[in-house]
mmCIF file of C-alpha atoms in Angstrom:
data_model
loop_
_atom_site.group_PDB
_atom_site.id
_atom_site.type_symbol
_atom_site.label_atom_id
_atom_site.label_comp_id
_atom_site.label_asym_id
_atom_site.label_seq_id
_atom_site.Cartn_x
_atom_site.Cartn_y
_atom_site.Cartn_z
ATOM 1 C CA UNK A 1 0.000 0.000 0.000
ATOM 2 C CA UNK A 2 1.140 3.556 -0.692
ATOM 3 C CA UNK A 3 -0.087 6.913 0.553
ATOM 4 C CA UNK A 4 -0.917 9.314 -2.249
ATOM 5 C CA UNK A 5 -0.607 13.001 -1.450
ATOM 6 C CA UNK A 6 -1.630 15.890 -3.640
ATOM 7 C CA UNK A 7 -3.578 19.063 -3.169
ATOM 8 C CA UNK A 8 -6.315 17.126 -1.400
ATOM 9 C CA UNK A 9 -5.974 15.110 1.791
ATOM 10 C CA UNK A 10 -3.671 12.081 1.645
ATOM 11 C CA UNK A 11 -5.407 8.903 0.526
ATOM 12 C CA UNK A 12 -4.473 5.237 0.616
ATOM 13 C CA UNK A 13 -3.612 3.791 -2.753
ATOM 14 C CA UNK A 14 -1.824 0.882 -4.345
ATOM 15 C CA UNK A 15 1.269 0.720 -6.495
ATOM 16 C CA UNK A 16 3.255 -2.284 -7.657
ATOM 17 C CA UNK A 17 6.935 -1.939 -6.821
ATOM 18 C CA UNK A 18 9.654 -3.916 -8.600
ATOM 19 C CA UNK A 19 11.744 -6.584 -6.926
ATOM 20 C CA UNK A 20 15.463 -5.954 -6.505
ATOM 21 C CA UNK A 21 17.686 -8.906 -5.661
ATOM 22 C CA UNK A 22 21.391 -9.598 -5.333
ATOM 23 C CA UNK A 23 22.392 -11.697 -8.336
ATOM 24 C CA UNK A 24 25.798 -13.377 -8.349
ATOM 25 C CA UNK A 25 27.366 -14.271 -11.690
ATOM 26 C CA UNK A 26 29.458 -17.346 -11.014
ATOM 27 C CA UNK A 27 31.918 -19.040 -13.382
ATOM 28 C CA UNK A 28 33.266 -22.478 -12.577
ATOM 29 C CA UNK A 29 32.434 -22.044 -8.898
ATOM 30 C CA UNK A 30 33.964 -18.561 -8.454
ATOM 31 C CA UNK A 31 31.969 -15.337 -8.290
ATOM 32 C CA UNK A 32 32.828 -12.763 -10.936
ATOM 33 C CA UNK A 33 30.216 -10.128 -10.087
ATOM 34 C CA UNK A 34 27.346 -9.421 -7.741
ATOM 35 C CA UNK A 35 24.744 -7.042 -9.146
ATOM 36 C CA UNK A 36 21.452 -5.776 -7.801
ATOM 37 C CA UNK A 37 18.928 -6.736 -10.446
ATOM 38 C CA UNK A 38 15.329 -7.610 -11.216
ATOM 39 C CA UNK A 39 15.044 -11.394 -10.655
ATOM 40 C CA UNK A 40 13.679 -12.209 -14.118
ATOM 41 C CA UNK A 41 15.292 -13.384 -17.362
ATOM 42 C CA UNK A 42 18.401 -14.338 -15.394
ATOM 43 C CA UNK A 43 19.685 -16.837 -17.954
ATOM 44 C CA UNK A 44 19.645 -14.005 -20.489
ATOM 45 C CA UNK A 45 21.419 -11.830 -17.921
ATOM 46 C CA UNK A 46 24.203 -14.355 -17.373
ATOM 47 C CA UNK A 47 24.740 -14.972 -21.070
ATOM 48 C CA UNK A 48 24.530 -11.291 -21.983
ATOM 49 C CA UNK A 49 26.898 -10.203 -19.208
ATOM 50 C CA UNK A 50 29.376 -12.862 -20.342
ATOM 51 C CA UNK A 51 29.247 -11.537 -23.902
ATOM 52 C CA UNK A 52 29.299 -7.799 -23.196
ATOM 53 C CA UNK A 53 32.115 -8.132 -20.654
ATOM 54 C CA UNK A 54 34.211 -10.182 -23.089
ATOM 55 C CA UNK A 55 34.244 -13.282 -20.886
ATOM 56 C CA UNK A 56 33.013 -15.207 -23.934
ATOM 57 C CA UNK A 57 32.674 -14.218 -27.562
ATOM 58 C CA UNK A 58 29.933 -16.707 -28.521
ATOM 59 C CA UNK A 59 26.929 -18.206 -26.774
ATOM 60 C CA UNK A 60 28.210 -21.760 -27.248
ATOM 61 C CA UNK A 61 31.304 -21.010 -25.154
ATOM 62 C CA UNK A 62 29.010 -21.297 -22.131
ATOM 63 C CA UNK A 63 28.658 -25.046 -21.765
ATOM 64 C CA UNK A 64 26.097 -25.068 -18.959
ATOM 65 C CA UNK A 65 24.062 -22.593 -16.921
ATOM 66 C CA UNK A 66 21.960 -22.989 -13.780
ATOM 67 C CA UNK A 67 19.846 -20.541 -11.771
ATOM 68 C CA UNK A 68 20.231 -21.304 -8.053
ATOM 69 C CA UNK A 69 18.161 -19.307 -5.525
ATOM 70 C CA UNK A 70 19.596 -18.863 -2.038
ATOM 71 C CA UNK A 71 18.673 -17.130 1.213
ATOM 72 C CA UNK A 72 20.588 -13.958 0.321
ATOM 73 C CA UNK A 73 19.988 -13.789 -3.425
ATOM 74 C CA UNK A 74 20.304 -15.796 -6.616
ATOM 75 C CA UNK A 75 23.350 -17.356 -8.251
ATOM 76 C CA UNK A 76 23.634 -17.629 -12.027
ATOM 77 C CA UNK A 77 26.125 -20.481 -12.262
ATOM 78 C CA UNK A 78 27.946 -20.897 -15.568
ATOM 79 C CA UNK A 79 30.561 -23.334 -16.802
ATOM 80 C CA UNK A 80 32.724 -22.285 -19.729
ATOM 81 C CA UNK A 81 34.349 -24.274 -22.507
ATOM 82 C CA UNK A 82 37.966 -25.287 -21.812
ATOM 83 C CA UNK A 83 39.986 -22.384 -23.260
ATOM 84 C CA UNK A 84 37.491 -19.810 -22.004
ATOM 85 C CA UNK A 85 37.524 -21.330 -18.529
ATOM 86 C CA UNK A 86 41.308 -21.039 -18.452
ATOM 87 C CA UNK A 87 41.167 -17.418 -19.601
ATOM 88 C CA UNK A 88 38.561 -16.624 -16.976
ATOM 89 C CA UNK A 89 40.699 -18.100 -14.232
ATOM 90 C CA UNK A 90 43.546 -15.789 -15.246
ATOM 91 C CA UNK A 91 41.432 -12.636 -15.424
ATOM 92 C CA UNK A 92 39.105 -13.298 -12.520
ATOM 93 C CA UNK A 93 38.126 -10.327 -10.446
ATOM 94 C CA UNK A 94 35.380 -9.678 -7.937
ATOM 95 C CA UNK A 95 33.048 -6.707 -7.952
ATOM 96 C CA UNK A 96 29.971 -5.669 -5.992
ATOM 97 C CA UNK A 97 27.736 -3.262 -7.822
ATOM 98 C CA UNK A 98 24.766 -1.196 -6.726
ATOM 99 C CA UNK A 99 21.797 -0.985 -9.066
ATOM 100 C CA UNK A 100 22.873 -0.307 -12.636
ATOM 101 C CA UNK A 101 26.572 -0.051 -11.769
ATOM 102 C CA UNK A 102 28.781 -1.064 -14.646
ATOM 103 C CA UNK A 103 32.333 -0.275 -13.508
ATOM 104 C CA UNK A 104 32.509 -0.907 -9.748
ATOM 105 C CA UNK A 105 35.377 -3.159 -8.759
ATOM 106 C CA UNK A 106 37.494 -3.090 -11.898
ATOM 107 C CA UNK A 107 41.210 -3.349 -11.304
ATOM 108 C CA UNK A 108 42.695 -0.753 -13.648
ATOM 109 C CA UNK A 109 41.941 2.413 -15.577
ATOM 110 C CA UNK A 110 42.758 0.557 -18.790
ATOM 111 C CA UNK A 111 39.964 -1.904 -18.078
ATOM 112 C CA UNK A 112 37.471 0.948 -17.692
ATOM 113 C CA UNK A 113 38.290 2.167 -21.219
ATOM 114 C CA UNK A 114 39.027 -1.176 -22.807
ATOM 115 C CA UNK A 115 39.239 -1.299 -26.615
ATOM 116 C CA UNK A 116 36.009 -2.409 -28.265
ATOM 117 C CA UNK A 117 35.308 -4.076 -31.570
ATOM 118 C CA UNK A 118 34.226 -1.685 -34.299
ATOM 119 C CA UNK A 119 30.844 -2.630 -35.710
ATOM 120 C CA UNK A 120 31.624 -1.349 -39.213
ATOM 121 C CA UNK A 121 34.179 0.140 -41.536
ATOM 122 C CA UNK A 122 33.975 3.908 -41.047
ATOM 123 C CA UNK A 123 34.279 4.579 -44.772
ATOM 124 C CA UNK A 124 31.308 2.375 -45.703
ATOM 125 C CA UNK A 125 28.833 2.219 -42.862
ATOM 126 C CA UNK A 126 27.336 -1.148 -43.903
ATOM 127 C CA UNK A 127 24.252 0.163 -45.706
ATOM 128 C CA UNK A 128 22.102 0.390 -42.562
ATOM 129 C CA UNK A 129 19.872 3.481 -42.647
ATOM 130 C CA UNK A 130 17.011 4.806 -40.552
ATOM 131 C CA UNK A 131 14.758 7.781 -41.105
ATOM 132 C CA UNK A 132 13.040 9.953 -38.538
ATOM 133 C CA UNK A 133 9.845 7.917 -38.716
ATOM 134 C CA UNK A 134 11.720 4.702 -37.914
ATOM 135 C CA UNK A 135 13.480 6.301 -34.933
ATOM 136 C CA UNK A 136 10.160 7.560 -33.578
ATOM 137 C CA UNK A 137 8.601 4.133 -34.169
ATOM 138 C CA UNK A 138 11.444 2.408 -32.308
ATOM 139 C CA UNK A 139 11.067 4.636 -29.249
ATOM 140 C CA UNK A 140 7.268 4.321 -29.284
ATOM 141 C CA UNK A 141 7.407 0.537 -29.609
ATOM 142 C CA UNK A 142 9.819 0.295 -26.708
ATOM 143 C CA UNK A 143 7.616 2.478 -24.514
ATOM 144 C CA UNK A 144 4.428 0.544 -25.237
ATOM 145 C CA UNK A 145 6.056 -2.843 -24.560
ATOM 146 C CA UNK A 146 7.489 -1.951 -21.120
ATOM 147 C CA UNK A 147 4.984 -3.869 -19.013
ATOM 148 C CA UNK A 148 7.057 -3.738 -15.823
ATOM 149 C CA UNK A 149 7.638 -0.013 -16.198
ATOM 150 C CA UNK A 150 3.941 0.574 -16.775
ATOM 151 C CA UNK A 151 3.174 -1.206 -13.507
ATOM 152 C CA UNK A 152 5.961 0.269 -11.381
ATOM 153 C CA UNK A 153 7.361 3.443 -12.991
ATOM 154 C CA UNK A 154 10.716 2.304 -11.629
ATOM 155 C CA UNK A 155 12.539 0.270 -14.286
ATOM 156 C CA UNK A 156 14.643 0.649 -17.416
ATOM 157 C CA UNK A 157 14.342 -1.183 -20.710
ATOM 158 C CA UNK A 158 16.537 -2.099 -23.651
ATOM 159 C CA UNK A 159 15.162 -3.312 -26.955
ATOM 160 C CA UNK A 160 16.298 -4.255 -30.437
ATOM 161 C CA UNK A 161 14.477 -2.640 -33.337
ATOM 162 C CA UNK A 162 14.626 -3.755 -36.949
ATOM 163 C CA UNK A 163 13.324 -1.463 -39.706
ATOM 164 C CA UNK A 164 11.773 -4.530 -41.346
ATOM 165 C CA UNK A 165 10.419 -6.359 -38.298
ATOM 166 C CA UNK A 166 9.843 -3.671 -35.696
ATOM 167 C CA UNK A 167 10.668 -4.337 -32.044
ATOM 168 C CA UNK A 168 12.239 -7.789 -32.092
ATOM 169 C CA UNK A 169 13.151 -8.168 -28.401
ATOM 170 C CA UNK A 170 12.915 -6.254 -25.124
ATOM 171 C CA UNK A 171 14.181 -6.770 -21.593
ATOM 172 C CA UNK A 172 13.492 -4.738 -18.440
ATOM 173 C CA UNK A 173 15.372 -4.332 -15.173
ATOM 174 C CA UNK A 174 15.807 -1.927 -12.281
ATOM 175 C CA UNK A 175 19.305 -1.284 -13.666
ATOM 176 C CA UNK A 176 19.951 0.116 -17.134
ATOM 177 C CA UNK A 177 23.132 -1.927 -17.638
ATOM 178 C CA UNK A 178 21.320 -5.065 -16.548
ATOM 179 C CA UNK A 179 18.500 -4.474 -19.030
ATOM 180 C CA UNK A 180 21.022 -4.161 -21.853
ATOM 181 C CA UNK A 181 22.884 -7.286 -20.740
ATOM 182 C CA UNK A 182 19.596 -9.204 -20.648
ATOM 183 C CA UNK A 183 18.845 -7.987 -24.170
ATOM 184 C CA UNK A 184 22.280 -9.143 -25.330
ATOM 185 C CA UNK A 185 21.582 -12.583 -23.897
ATOM 186 C CA UNK A 186 18.188 -13.037 -25.480
ATOM 187 C CA UNK A 187 19.471 -11.862 -28.866
ATOM 188 C CA UNK A 188 22.366 -14.327 -28.687
ATOM 189 C CA UNK A 189 20.029 -17.186 -27.804
ATOM 190 C CA UNK A 190 17.459 -16.361 -30.479
ATOM 191 C CA UNK A 191 19.969 -16.047 -33.304
ATOM 192 C CA UNK A 192 18.676 -12.613 -34.346
ATOM 193 C CA UNK A 193 21.022 -10.825 -36.733
ATOM 194 C CA UNK A 194 22.029 -7.570 -35.072
ATOM 195 C CA UNK A 195 23.979 -6.150 -37.996
ATOM 196 C CA UNK A 196 21.145 -4.097 -39.483
ATOM 197 C CA UNK A 197 19.077 -2.800 -36.583
ATOM 198 C CA UNK A 198 19.200 -0.543 -33.564
ATOM 199 C CA UNK A 199 19.513 -0.963 -29.828
ATOM 200 C CA UNK A 200 16.987 1.304 -28.093
ATOM 201 C CA UNK A 201 17.375 2.256 -24.435
ATOM 202 C CA UNK A 202 15.400 4.278 -21.903
ATOM 203 C CA UNK A 203 18.372 5.846 -20.144
ATOM 204 C CA UNK A 204 21.192 8.274 -20.670
ATOM 205 C CA UNK A 205 24.119 7.029 -22.768
ATOM 206 C CA UNK A 206 27.198 6.341 -20.688
ATOM 207 C CA UNK A 207 30.294 4.764 -22.179
ATOM 208 C CA UNK A 208 29.358 1.309 -20.858
ATOM 209 C CA UNK A 209 26.112 1.385 -22.850
ATOM 210 C CA UNK A 210 28.107 2.060 -26.014
ATOM 211 C CA UNK A 211 30.579 -0.702 -25.164
ATOM 212 C CA UNK A 212 27.753 -3.183 -24.646
ATOM 213 C CA UNK A 213 26.048 -2.117 -27.887
ATOM 214 C CA UNK A 214 29.309 -2.711 -29.741
ATOM 215 C CA UNK A 215 29.557 -6.187 -28.188
ATOM 216 C CA UNK A 216 26.010 -6.897 -29.398
ATOM 217 C CA UNK A 217 27.101 -5.809 -32.878
ATOM 218 C CA UNK A 218 24.338 -3.253 -33.497
ATOM 219 C CA UNK A 219 25.315 -0.336 -35.761
ATOM 220 C CA UNK A 220 22.835 2.133 -34.208
ATOM 221 C CA UNK A 221 22.130 3.090 -30.584
ATOM 222 C CA UNK A 222 19.008 5.137 -29.846
ATOM 223 C CA UNK A 223 18.420 6.651 -26.396
ATOM 224 C CA UNK A 224 15.703 8.810 -24.913
ATOM 225 C CA UNK A 225 18.210 10.802 -22.864
ATOM 226 C CA UNK A 226 21.566 12.475 -23.474
ATOM 227 C CA UNK A 227 25.052 10.965 -23.882
ATOM 228 C CA UNK A 228 28.269 11.722 -22.091
ATOM 229 C CA UNK A 229 31.190 13.150 -24.053
ATOM 230 C CA UNK A 230 33.157 9.921 -23.649
ATOM 231 C CA UNK A 231 30.217 7.899 -24.934
ATOM 232 C CA UNK A 232 30.135 10.063 -28.058
ATOM 233 C CA UNK A 233 33.874 9.578 -28.673
ATOM 234 C CA UNK A 234 33.680 5.835 -28.174
ATOM 235 C CA UNK A 235 30.646 5.526 -30.456
ATOM 236 C CA UNK A 236 32.468 7.482 -33.153
ATOM 237 C CA UNK A 237 35.532 5.258 -32.845
ATOM 238 C CA UNK A 238 33.427 2.076 -32.951
ATOM 239 C CA UNK A 239 31.434 3.080 -36.027
ATOM 240 C CA UNK A 240 28.162 3.284 -34.070
ATOM 241 C CA UNK A 241 25.547 5.834 -35.032
ATOM 242 C CA UNK A 242 24.513 7.454 -31.765
ATOM 243 C CA UNK A 243 21.031 8.956 -31.620
ATOM 244 C CA UNK A 244 19.964 10.548 -28.331
ATOM 245 C CA UNK A 245 17.218 12.738 -26.871
ATOM 246 C CA UNK A 246 14.808 10.737 -29.041
ATOM 247 C CA UNK A 247 11.347 11.840 -27.995
ATOM 248 C CA UNK A 248 8.487 11.801 -30.436
ATOM 249 C CA UNK A 249 9.610 13.248 -33.751
ATOM 250 C CA UNK A 250 12.593 14.993 -32.160
ATOM 251 C CA UNK A 251 16.079 13.499 -31.842
ATOM 252 C CA UNK A 252 19.744 14.470 -31.963
ATOM 253 C CA UNK A 253 22.559 12.608 -33.759
ATOM 254 C CA UNK A 254 25.980 12.638 -32.091
ATOM 255 C CA UNK A 255 28.040 10.162 -34.149
ATOM 256 C CA UNK A 256 27.976 8.798 -37.693
ATOM 257 C CA UNK A 257 24.933 10.665 -39.038
ATOM 258 C CA UNK A 258 25.417 8.973 -42.432
ATOM 259 C CA UNK A 259 22.983 6.250 -41.381
ATOM 260 C CA UNK A 260 20.173 8.735 -40.706
ATOM 261 C CA UNK A 261 18.233 9.914 -43.733
#
């Protein structure tokens, strides 16, 4: 129950609030990260986090995955293929992140600004184009499909939009990074080609959101809020068209405008 207060006397009301749970991402028995997250789509979360953090490069490098609830939270237990398991043992680190935290616990400044794979040749931006109507449609489709946000007004979403197929996938979470990781996982599991569509997010664009979009392989990132300066530079270097402040028919393009017609 909640107490609503406006110009009139306070009145009892009801609002659904989202769950927030500690989720441990565990590889071969050792914890890599503990994130506060919405306890849904956790297999997607584990797979997507593994891909966007560079722990694996393909879905099939995760040999097994189990979701194990416990008294203090939930473990997403993953076992990697031989070479990847060896690499993970060498690079293992531990981090504890508050909601939506993407950089807590890293061990070096170089890791914070790690090189990312370019999604296209900068001289020929792969033929992917979007017009203003498609950008508006992507943002509108994302908004209408956010069932958890509609109920709670307290979550973020990340979706993948194809000009041909519309909104192909969407994931929600209390954390913006988590939502994007969950999207990465579901796209990897569904086999959707990400080379000719756009990632659409409900948050501001920090550098981690660009890094994760590059790992997904999408050439366009659309956000309803503004980017940071570093996010713009990284998007430009990675060949990602960065569209921000996308609200209705209005939007701003910060990197690689060649894809916007």
